[in-house]
XYZ file of C-alpha atoms in Angstrom:
559
model
C 0.000 0.000 0.000
C 1.481 3.345 -1.071
C 1.633 6.231 1.381
C 2.298 9.914 0.891
C 5.949 11.008 1.267
C 6.808 12.628 4.564
C 7.290 16.057 2.972
C 3.696 16.130 1.591
C 1.456 18.007 4.073
C -1.547 16.148 5.433
C -4.582 18.210 6.361
C -6.243 17.414 9.652
C -10.039 17.424 9.876
C -9.959 20.855 11.498
C -7.751 22.242 8.732
C -10.025 20.782 6.053
C -12.983 22.370 7.840
C -11.483 25.861 7.729
C -10.649 25.408 4.022
C -14.255 24.433 3.237
C -15.588 27.345 5.307
C -13.525 29.689 3.130
C -14.885 28.099 -0.041
C -18.481 28.347 1.175
C -18.301 31.881 2.586
C -16.912 33.441 -0.582
C -19.129 31.327 -2.814
C -22.213 32.491 -0.930
C -21.001 36.088 -1.080
C -20.804 36.042 -4.856
C -24.105 34.171 -5.082
C -25.688 36.855 -2.881
C -25.191 39.385 -5.664
C -27.239 37.250 -8.042
C -29.979 36.600 -5.503
C -30.622 40.226 -4.481
C -30.077 41.839 -7.900
C -33.591 41.180 -9.273
C -35.133 43.103 -6.361
C -32.508 45.716 -5.510
C -30.278 45.910 -8.575
C -26.540 45.328 -8.732
C -25.268 48.838 -8.113
C -22.162 49.696 -6.111
C -24.421 50.183 -3.075
C -25.779 46.658 -3.306
C -22.329 45.146 -3.645
C -20.936 47.369 -0.900
C -23.740 46.174 1.382
C -23.025 42.522 0.552
C -19.329 42.844 1.266
C -19.930 44.794 4.471
C -22.515 42.340 5.843
C -20.315 39.320 5.105
C -17.297 40.925 6.772
C -19.347 41.957 9.793
C -20.908 38.496 10.171
C -17.547 36.758 9.828
C -15.961 39.130 12.344
C -18.723 38.453 14.864
C -18.322 34.719 14.274
C -14.547 34.977 14.760
C -15.071 36.863 18.018
C -17.647 34.488 19.469
C -15.740 31.456 18.201
C -12.566 32.694 19.828
C -14.325 33.055 23.167
C -15.570 29.460 22.927
C -12.448 27.975 21.298
C -11.217 26.222 24.437
C -14.250 23.922 24.201
C -13.803 23.356 20.452
C -14.246 19.820 19.125
C -14.874 18.265 15.765
C -18.435 17.607 16.944
C -18.984 21.343 17.536
C -17.816 22.084 13.995
C -20.059 19.311 12.664
C -23.133 21.011 14.052
C -22.001 24.395 12.753
C -21.743 23.016 9.220
C -25.138 21.309 9.529
C -26.715 24.526 10.832
C -25.194 26.517 7.969
C -26.445 24.013 5.378
C -29.930 24.096 6.939
C -30.011 27.878 6.652
C -28.944 27.640 3.012
C -31.946 25.340 2.442
C -34.267 27.890 4.054
C -32.674 30.617 1.956
C -33.284 28.702 -1.283
C -36.884 27.971 -0.343
C -37.887 31.431 0.901
C -35.638 33.837 -0.980
C -38.413 35.398 -3.073
C -40.774 36.112 -0.134
C -37.857 37.437 1.912
C -36.803 39.770 -0.880
C -40.350 41.017 -1.363
C -40.933 41.541 2.360
C -37.671 43.377 3.016
C -38.182 45.608 -0.021
C -41.149 47.228 1.765
C -38.944 48.539 4.583
C -38.805 52.315 4.308
C -35.130 53.106 3.837
C -33.212 55.485 1.547
C -32.670 53.724 -1.788
C -28.936 53.224 -1.381
C -29.514 51.279 1.873
C -32.611 49.380 0.698
C -30.835 46.042 0.174
C -29.262 45.909 3.656
C -32.164 44.244 5.539
C -32.465 41.480 2.943
C -28.723 40.810 2.928
C -28.513 40.773 6.734
C -31.453 38.391 7.153
C -30.557 36.088 4.288
C -26.766 35.894 4.589
C -25.836 37.151 8.031
C -26.624 33.948 10.013
C -24.893 31.376 7.750
C -21.822 33.581 7.462
C -21.812 34.059 11.232
C -21.837 30.273 11.740
C -18.905 29.865 9.324
C -16.967 32.493 11.257
C -16.699 30.078 14.225
C -14.705 27.583 12.191
C -11.390 29.467 11.996
C -10.820 29.974 15.747
C -12.009 26.429 16.403
C -9.584 25.098 13.805
C -6.744 27.148 15.271
C -7.475 25.652 18.686
C -7.517 22.125 17.255
C -4.488 22.654 15.020
C -1.452 20.462 15.544
C 0.857 23.414 14.979
C 3.083 24.528 17.806
C 2.445 27.995 19.146
C -0.449 30.404 18.748
C 1.221 32.378 15.958
C 1.958 29.356 13.795
C -1.510 27.889 14.356
C -3.385 31.099 13.575
C -1.208 31.867 10.551
C -1.784 28.374 9.186
C -5.527 28.692 9.651
C -5.644 32.141 8.012
C -3.713 30.799 5.029
C -5.989 27.780 4.584
C -9.130 29.892 4.954
C -7.862 32.407 2.420
C -6.919 29.681 -0.052
C -10.418 28.277 0.369
C -11.882 31.728 -0.268
C -9.847 32.003 -3.472
C -11.078 28.600 -4.630
C -14.670 29.540 -3.752
C -14.386 32.837 -5.598
C -13.015 31.428 -8.830
C -15.142 28.281 -8.809
C -18.362 30.246 -8.281
C -17.462 32.973 -10.775
C -16.042 30.930 -13.620
C -17.640 27.515 -13.188
C -20.864 27.487 -11.177
C -22.613 30.712 -12.188
C -22.135 30.213 -15.949
C -23.337 26.598 -15.683
C -26.016 26.342 -12.987
C -29.091 28.123 -11.653
C -29.181 29.898 -8.281
C -30.969 26.940 -6.733
C -28.472 24.454 -8.111
C -25.506 26.518 -6.897
C -27.073 26.753 -3.452
C -27.555 22.990 -3.504
C -23.856 22.504 -4.336
C -22.755 24.595 -1.365
C -25.343 23.026 0.936
C -24.224 19.501 0.041
C -20.568 20.530 0.385
C -21.280 21.703 3.940
C -23.173 18.493 4.777
C -20.417 16.273 3.360
C -17.858 18.204 5.408
C -19.983 17.751 8.527
C -20.191 14.006 7.935
C -16.462 13.859 7.190
C -15.678 15.404 10.560
C -17.543 12.490 12.211
C -15.674 9.720 10.418
C -14.706 6.949 10.913
C -17.398 6.515 13.602
C -20.262 8.911 12.885
C -22.692 9.472 15.734
C -26.409 8.951 15.393
C -27.691 12.499 15.977
C -25.321 14.313 13.556
C -25.996 11.658 10.920
C -29.763 12.078 11.253
C -29.348 15.856 11.212
C -27.249 15.721 8.045
C -29.774 13.428 6.349
C -32.630 15.752 7.285
C -30.787 18.784 5.899
C -30.098 16.984 2.592
C -33.844 16.387 2.255
C -34.461 20.094 2.949
C -31.902 21.147 0.345
C -33.221 18.863 -2.379
C -36.805 19.815 -1.579
C -36.012 23.530 -1.654
C -34.397 23.256 -5.079
C -37.072 20.927 -6.487
C -39.808 23.232 -5.227
C -38.352 26.146 -7.144
C -38.325 24.510 -10.575
C -42.000 25.035 -11.434
C -42.521 26.299 -14.957
C -44.765 29.255 -14.083
C -44.045 32.458 -12.150
C -45.385 35.977 -11.863
C -43.457 36.643 -15.066
C -45.570 34.094 -16.922
C -44.833 30.648 -18.269
C -41.079 30.212 -17.928
C -39.537 28.776 -21.090
C -35.895 29.174 -20.204
C -33.894 30.218 -17.161
C -30.155 30.287 -16.556
C -27.322 32.051 -14.792
C -25.073 33.658 -17.395
C -21.569 34.990 -16.763
C -23.149 38.437 -16.371
C -26.716 38.090 -15.073
C -29.745 35.917 -14.444
C -31.630 35.322 -17.698
C -35.269 34.254 -17.943
C -37.518 33.909 -20.985
C -41.243 33.771 -20.214
C -44.514 33.921 -22.141
C -47.495 35.901 -20.921
C -50.424 35.889 -23.331
C -49.167 36.776 -26.812
C -45.992 38.422 -25.515
C -42.651 36.736 -24.967
C -40.323 38.628 -22.644
C -36.627 38.373 -21.835
C -35.849 39.200 -18.193
C -32.320 40.042 -17.092
C -31.800 40.048 -13.330
C -35.572 39.964 -12.978
C -36.194 43.109 -15.053
C -37.969 43.240 -18.413
C -35.347 43.686 -21.056
C -36.890 42.739 -24.407
C -40.305 41.667 -25.620
C -41.685 40.033 -28.770
C -45.246 39.843 -30.039
C -45.661 36.158 -30.856
C -48.184 36.922 -33.601
C -46.095 39.738 -35.122
C -42.475 38.992 -34.166
C -40.965 42.179 -35.644
C -43.435 44.611 -34.061
C -42.011 47.047 -31.510
C -43.669 46.009 -28.244
C -41.819 48.578 -26.132
C -42.319 52.109 -27.349
C -38.730 53.244 -26.886
C -37.450 50.806 -29.532
C -39.297 52.810 -32.208
C -36.789 55.622 -31.649
C -34.056 53.378 -33.033
C -35.334 54.429 -36.482
C -34.468 58.093 -35.820
C -31.287 57.969 -37.960
C -33.551 57.753 -41.015
C -34.875 61.217 -40.163
C -31.573 62.791 -39.146
C -29.409 61.418 -41.957
C -29.273 63.728 -44.977
C -29.592 60.778 -47.374
C -31.468 57.956 -45.611
C -31.226 55.750 -48.693
C -27.461 55.783 -48.196
C -27.585 54.196 -44.729
C -25.766 51.034 -45.710
C -24.371 49.754 -42.411
C -25.822 49.965 -38.884
C -24.317 48.881 -35.566
C -26.283 47.940 -32.447
C -24.258 47.875 -29.217
C -26.374 45.574 -27.041
C -28.521 42.799 -28.477
C -31.050 41.536 -25.939
C -34.011 40.140 -27.851
C -32.821 41.851 -31.075
C -36.068 43.778 -31.651
C -34.303 46.667 -33.378
C -31.898 44.602 -35.477
C -34.664 42.236 -36.674
C -36.865 45.139 -37.722
C -33.993 46.851 -39.530
C -33.217 43.665 -41.460
C -36.871 43.395 -42.457
C -37.347 47.083 -43.272
C -34.106 48.336 -44.804
C -31.489 47.393 -47.332
C -28.660 47.768 -44.828
C -26.114 45.458 -43.226
C -26.780 45.231 -39.487
C -23.998 44.361 -37.042
C -24.894 43.549 -33.433
C -22.328 43.290 -30.639
C -23.547 41.600 -27.444
C -21.250 40.799 -24.535
C -23.295 37.942 -23.052
C -23.160 34.711 -25.091
C -26.198 33.283 -23.302
C -28.276 36.292 -24.361
C -27.326 35.599 -27.966
C -28.257 31.925 -27.598
C -31.622 32.833 -26.016
C -32.349 35.370 -28.762
C -31.647 32.792 -31.457
C -33.695 30.094 -29.724
C -36.699 32.059 -28.466
C -36.822 35.386 -30.379
C -36.530 34.278 -34.019
C -33.032 35.709 -34.445
C -31.056 34.184 -37.293
C -27.650 35.339 -38.441
C -27.445 35.955 -42.179
C -25.574 37.892 -44.846
C -27.457 40.984 -43.679
C -27.292 40.348 -39.909
C -23.918 39.793 -38.237
C -23.705 38.941 -34.523
C -20.529 39.458 -32.495
C -20.026 38.171 -28.951
C -17.755 40.905 -27.637
C -17.559 43.954 -25.407
C -18.973 46.954 -27.271
C -16.033 49.261 -26.722
C -13.465 46.629 -27.612
C -15.412 45.904 -30.800
C -15.358 49.578 -31.810
C -11.626 49.734 -31.181
C -10.915 46.654 -33.274
C -13.400 46.811 -36.155
C -12.393 48.085 -39.569
C -15.961 49.041 -40.464
C -17.459 52.513 -40.347
C -21.178 53.011 -39.823
C -23.965 55.265 -41.000
C -25.841 54.710 -37.743
C -24.906 53.365 -34.315
C -27.530 52.454 -31.712
C -26.155 52.323 -28.171
C -28.505 50.102 -26.183
C -26.476 48.563 -23.360
C -27.603 50.487 -20.268
C -29.744 49.322 -17.357
C -31.516 51.475 -14.808
C -29.243 50.341 -11.979
C -26.164 49.086 -13.805
C -24.475 51.088 -16.537
C -21.107 50.077 -18.057
C -19.031 53.147 -17.204
C -16.700 52.523 -20.136
C -19.637 52.972 -22.547
C -20.603 56.407 -21.221
C -17.447 58.498 -21.280
C -16.097 61.250 -23.480
C -13.316 58.930 -24.625
C -15.849 56.286 -25.660
C -17.971 58.838 -27.509
C -14.833 59.895 -29.393
C -14.344 56.284 -30.454
C -17.973 56.178 -31.614
C -17.379 59.384 -33.552
C -14.365 57.817 -35.263
C -16.443 54.834 -36.389
C -19.296 56.967 -37.748
C -19.269 58.247 -41.321
C -19.507 61.996 -41.947
C -23.320 61.884 -42.023
C -23.486 59.205 -39.334
C -26.018 59.310 -36.494
C -25.739 57.974 -32.943
C -28.795 56.963 -30.900
C -28.239 56.271 -27.195
C -30.994 54.703 -25.086
C -30.572 56.283 -21.640
C -32.691 55.393 -18.604
C -33.273 58.409 -16.396
C -35.832 61.014 -15.396
C -36.373 64.078 -17.618
C -35.940 66.496 -14.680
C -35.250 66.604 -10.971
C -32.434 64.795 -9.102
C -33.136 61.525 -10.928
C -32.241 63.239 -14.216
C -28.532 63.523 -13.363
C -27.381 60.621 -15.532
C -29.342 61.708 -18.609
C -28.077 65.280 -18.329
C -24.469 64.185 -17.707
C -24.583 61.896 -20.741
C -26.064 64.710 -22.805
C -23.256 67.024 -21.691
C -20.643 64.357 -22.416
C -21.952 63.755 -25.930
C -21.945 67.517 -26.563
C -18.188 67.504 -25.993
C -17.766 65.249 -29.030
C -20.703 65.864 -31.372
C -21.779 69.258 -32.787
C -25.472 68.467 -32.267
C -27.193 66.449 -29.533
C -30.957 65.992 -29.290
C -33.164 64.491 -26.568
C -36.513 62.710 -26.824
C -38.496 61.469 -23.856
C -40.640 58.351 -24.202
C -43.299 59.174 -21.588
C -45.190 62.365 -20.827
C -45.052 61.485 -17.117
C -42.227 63.057 -15.122
C -40.844 59.723 -13.981
C -37.800 57.573 -14.700
C -38.151 56.433 -18.294
C -36.190 55.703 -21.471
C -34.781 58.955 -22.835
C -33.362 58.764 -26.338
C -30.320 60.880 -27.146
C -29.448 61.471 -30.792
C -26.082 62.891 -31.833
C -24.954 64.020 -35.284
C -21.923 65.628 -36.904
C -23.989 68.327 -38.620
C -23.212 71.968 -37.864
C -26.826 72.978 -38.468
C -29.442 72.057 -35.896
C -32.750 70.500 -36.910
C -35.934 71.761 -35.300
C -38.974 69.728 -34.401
C -40.692 71.187 -37.470
C -37.793 70.016 -39.666
C -38.132 66.486 -38.328
C -41.909 66.528 -38.787
C -41.444 67.545 -42.419
C -38.893 64.784 -43.005
C -41.183 62.241 -41.395
C -43.969 63.278 -43.795
C -41.694 63.266 -46.822
C -39.704 60.098 -46.232
C -41.019 56.563 -46.506
C -38.996 54.819 -43.823
C -41.434 52.012 -43.014
C -42.586 53.428 -39.688
C -44.453 56.611 -38.766
C -42.382 58.554 -36.223
C -44.667 61.570 -35.873
C -45.471 60.740 -32.247
C -41.798 60.210 -31.475
C -40.826 63.518 -33.083
C -43.425 65.156 -30.862
C -41.392 64.260 -27.768
C -38.555 66.556 -28.908
C -36.984 68.282 -25.883
C -36.112 71.905 -26.647
C -33.366 72.341 -24.038
C -31.457 70.367 -21.419
C -29.763 71.993 -18.412
C -26.247 70.622 -17.820
C -24.510 73.248 -15.669
C -24.534 71.147 -12.493
C -23.574 67.723 -13.904
C -20.106 66.416 -14.798
C -18.622 65.345 -18.082
C -18.118 61.581 -17.859
C -14.518 60.493 -18.371
C -12.610 57.231 -18.165
C -10.680 58.352 -15.099
C -13.767 59.489 -13.181
C -16.068 56.710 -11.959
C -19.045 58.963 -11.373
C -21.809 56.938 -13.047
C -22.920 55.092 -9.896
C -23.393 58.343 -7.995
C -25.473 59.699 -10.885
C -27.677 56.601 -10.833
C -28.179 56.813 -7.070
C -31.188 59.217 -7.160
C -33.048 56.760 -9.408
C -32.848 53.840 -6.981
C -36.306 52.943 -5.738
C -38.015 55.340 -8.141
C -40.945 54.466 -10.353
C -39.887 53.401 -13.844
C -42.421 53.817 -16.644
C -42.139 51.882 -19.899
C -44.665 52.810 -22.545
C -45.878 50.022 -24.825
C -46.657 50.756 -28.441
C -49.608 49.835 -30.589
C -49.366 48.611 -34.169
C -46.442 50.001 -36.127
C -46.553 47.861 -39.216
C -46.130 50.789 -41.577
C -46.120 54.522 -41.992
C -49.925 54.686 -42.096
C -50.483 52.458 -39.075
C -52.929 53.668 -36.470
C -51.587 53.934 -32.930
C -53.809 52.070 -30.486
C -52.129 52.865 -27.185
C -53.804 55.902 -25.635
C -50.945 56.433 -23.185
C -48.657 57.790 -25.874
C -49.445 61.462 -25.304
C -46.736 63.376 -27.091
C -47.229 66.911 -25.873
C -43.920 67.640 -24.164
C -42.635 70.947 -22.861
C -38.992 72.001 -22.609
C -37.045 70.861 -19.556
C -35.885 74.113 -17.996
C -36.728 74.088 -14.260
C -34.014 73.849 -11.642
C -32.615 70.380 -12.415
C -31.623 69.739 -8.805
C -35.079 70.410 -7.427
C -37.715 67.710 -7.336
C -40.270 70.092 -5.842
C -43.168 70.681 -8.166
C -41.377 69.189 -11.163
C -41.567 65.464 -10.597
C -44.877 64.533 -8.988
C -44.587 60.994 -10.266
C -41.206 60.287 -8.709
C -42.152 58.243 -5.699
C -40.721 55.185 -3.971
C -42.565 52.807 -6.258
C -41.057 49.881 -8.015
C -41.835 48.931 -11.595
C -40.312 46.465 -14.035
C -37.341 47.909 -15.852
C -36.029 47.726 -19.380
C -32.349 48.145 -20.156
C -31.673 47.068 -23.709
C -33.551 45.417 -26.517
C-alpha cells in the first residue's frame, strides 16, 4: 500500500474544515449578488452592502468562536456546518418572499438592500466564522502564531477557490438553486467527514434531514410558471440571471428579474416597447437615408431593433452583445437568425469599436440598465471612439434610462453634456409624458446645423422609412440643463453616484400599438406626445416630478 511522502502536508479534519468554510463563505457572497439583484439591482451600493454584511458576520463569528475555542471539538464544527447548510436550504426555499418583504422597509434607496442581505446571509456567514478559531485551537501546529497563521492561510486559499469556482464555473453553468444545492451539500459532506470513521447517530440524522431540505427547496423552485408568466428558459449567465417567459401573446426576456426585451408572438418584428421605435431616428436625421448602408447595435437583448432593420431596410446590421447566453436565447426564443445581412458578435462593445475596420452610418447604443451602466460605454473617450467609427453623415442613438428632470435626471443630463463635448449636435426625446424615470433617447450628429422639431416633422412626412415617427418627433426636448452635472470620463467613476437618485423610483415603460407601416394607427392611448422644454431647476424635485415616488416597476435596459 502506497503512502504519501513525509514532505507532503496532510490536512487534519480541522484544517479541512477551515478550508471548506472559506470556499463556502466566498461562494455564498458572490451568489448573494445574483440573488438580491432582481429586487434591488446590482449597483455599487448593493455590492458594498453585501461585502460589508459578510465581513461583519464573519468578524462576529470569529469573536464568538474565539471566546468558545477552548471547548472546540470536531463535533462542535459538525453542528455548525449542519446549521449553515440548513439555513442555506431555508434561503433557497424562501428567498423570493424574503426579498419582497424586506423591499417594503422604508429606507433610503442606497440602503434598501441591507435588511435582505442581513437576514438572508448574516446567520450562515456568522456560523462559518466560528470555524477558523475552532480550527486554530484544534491545530497540531506549535504555538499560537503558527496555528493562527496556518488557519488564516488555509481559509484564504479556500476563499480564493470559492471565488473562482463560483465565478467561472458554477454561475455560468447552474441556476441559483443548483448553486445553493452545491454549497449546501458541500457543507453536509464536510460535517459528515468530521464524524468519520465513527459517525454518531444524531449528527448523521441531522445531516440526512438537511439533505432532504436542500433537495426539496431546489425541487420546489423549478416550477414552470411564475409571476413573469410561463417560464420557457432560465439560466445564470456569466453576467446576469436570464429568464424567458410567455405571458399571453408576448414573450419577454428578463435580465436580473427586469424586463429587457419583448416580442409579439403573432407579429415577431413589431415594436412592443415604445422606446425601440426611436431606433429608427437615424432615417430622419441622416441627410440621405437611402445611403444608410451599415448599422451597428451595441447591445442585443431580444434583437427587436436589429430584426426590424433587417426586415425594413437594405442595410447590413452588425450587433455586438457581450453575453453569449443572451445571444443563444435570442436565437432560440426570439426568431433571431444570423445571415448575410445580420452579423452577430459576442464581444464587449467598446473593444469591438476599437478593433473593427468598419465605419457606420448609424450606431444604436442600447447597453444600459436602470441600476447598472457600463461606465466605459458612457465616457467622453468612448464617444470619441464612436465618432471615429461613424461616417460623416453618421447618427448615434443612445438609449438612456433616467428622469427628464429633478435629481433623478442627473445621468441623462451628464450623458447629454458628455456627448456635446464630441458631437456638434445632440438631441433628446423622452418616451413618456409622465415626469418619472423612463427611457430617454439621445441622438447625436456631426452636422453643424441644428434641426428643429418642425424640420423632423417635415422629413417624417416626406420620407417613406417604413414606420411613422410623428409621435416620437413630438417628444422633442427643446433644451437640457447641464450646468450642475459632470462630463463623464474614463478616469472618473461617477456613473454610480449619478444613478443613485433613481434607486427605488418608479420606472415607466410605454408600450406601443401597431407600427406595421407609416400609415399604421396607434392604439395605445398612453402615448401622449405633448412635451414641454425641460428648464426648471434640475436639482429640485419640488413641483417638477410629482410621479417620482418610492414605487417599483419592471425595468427595461436594452432590446
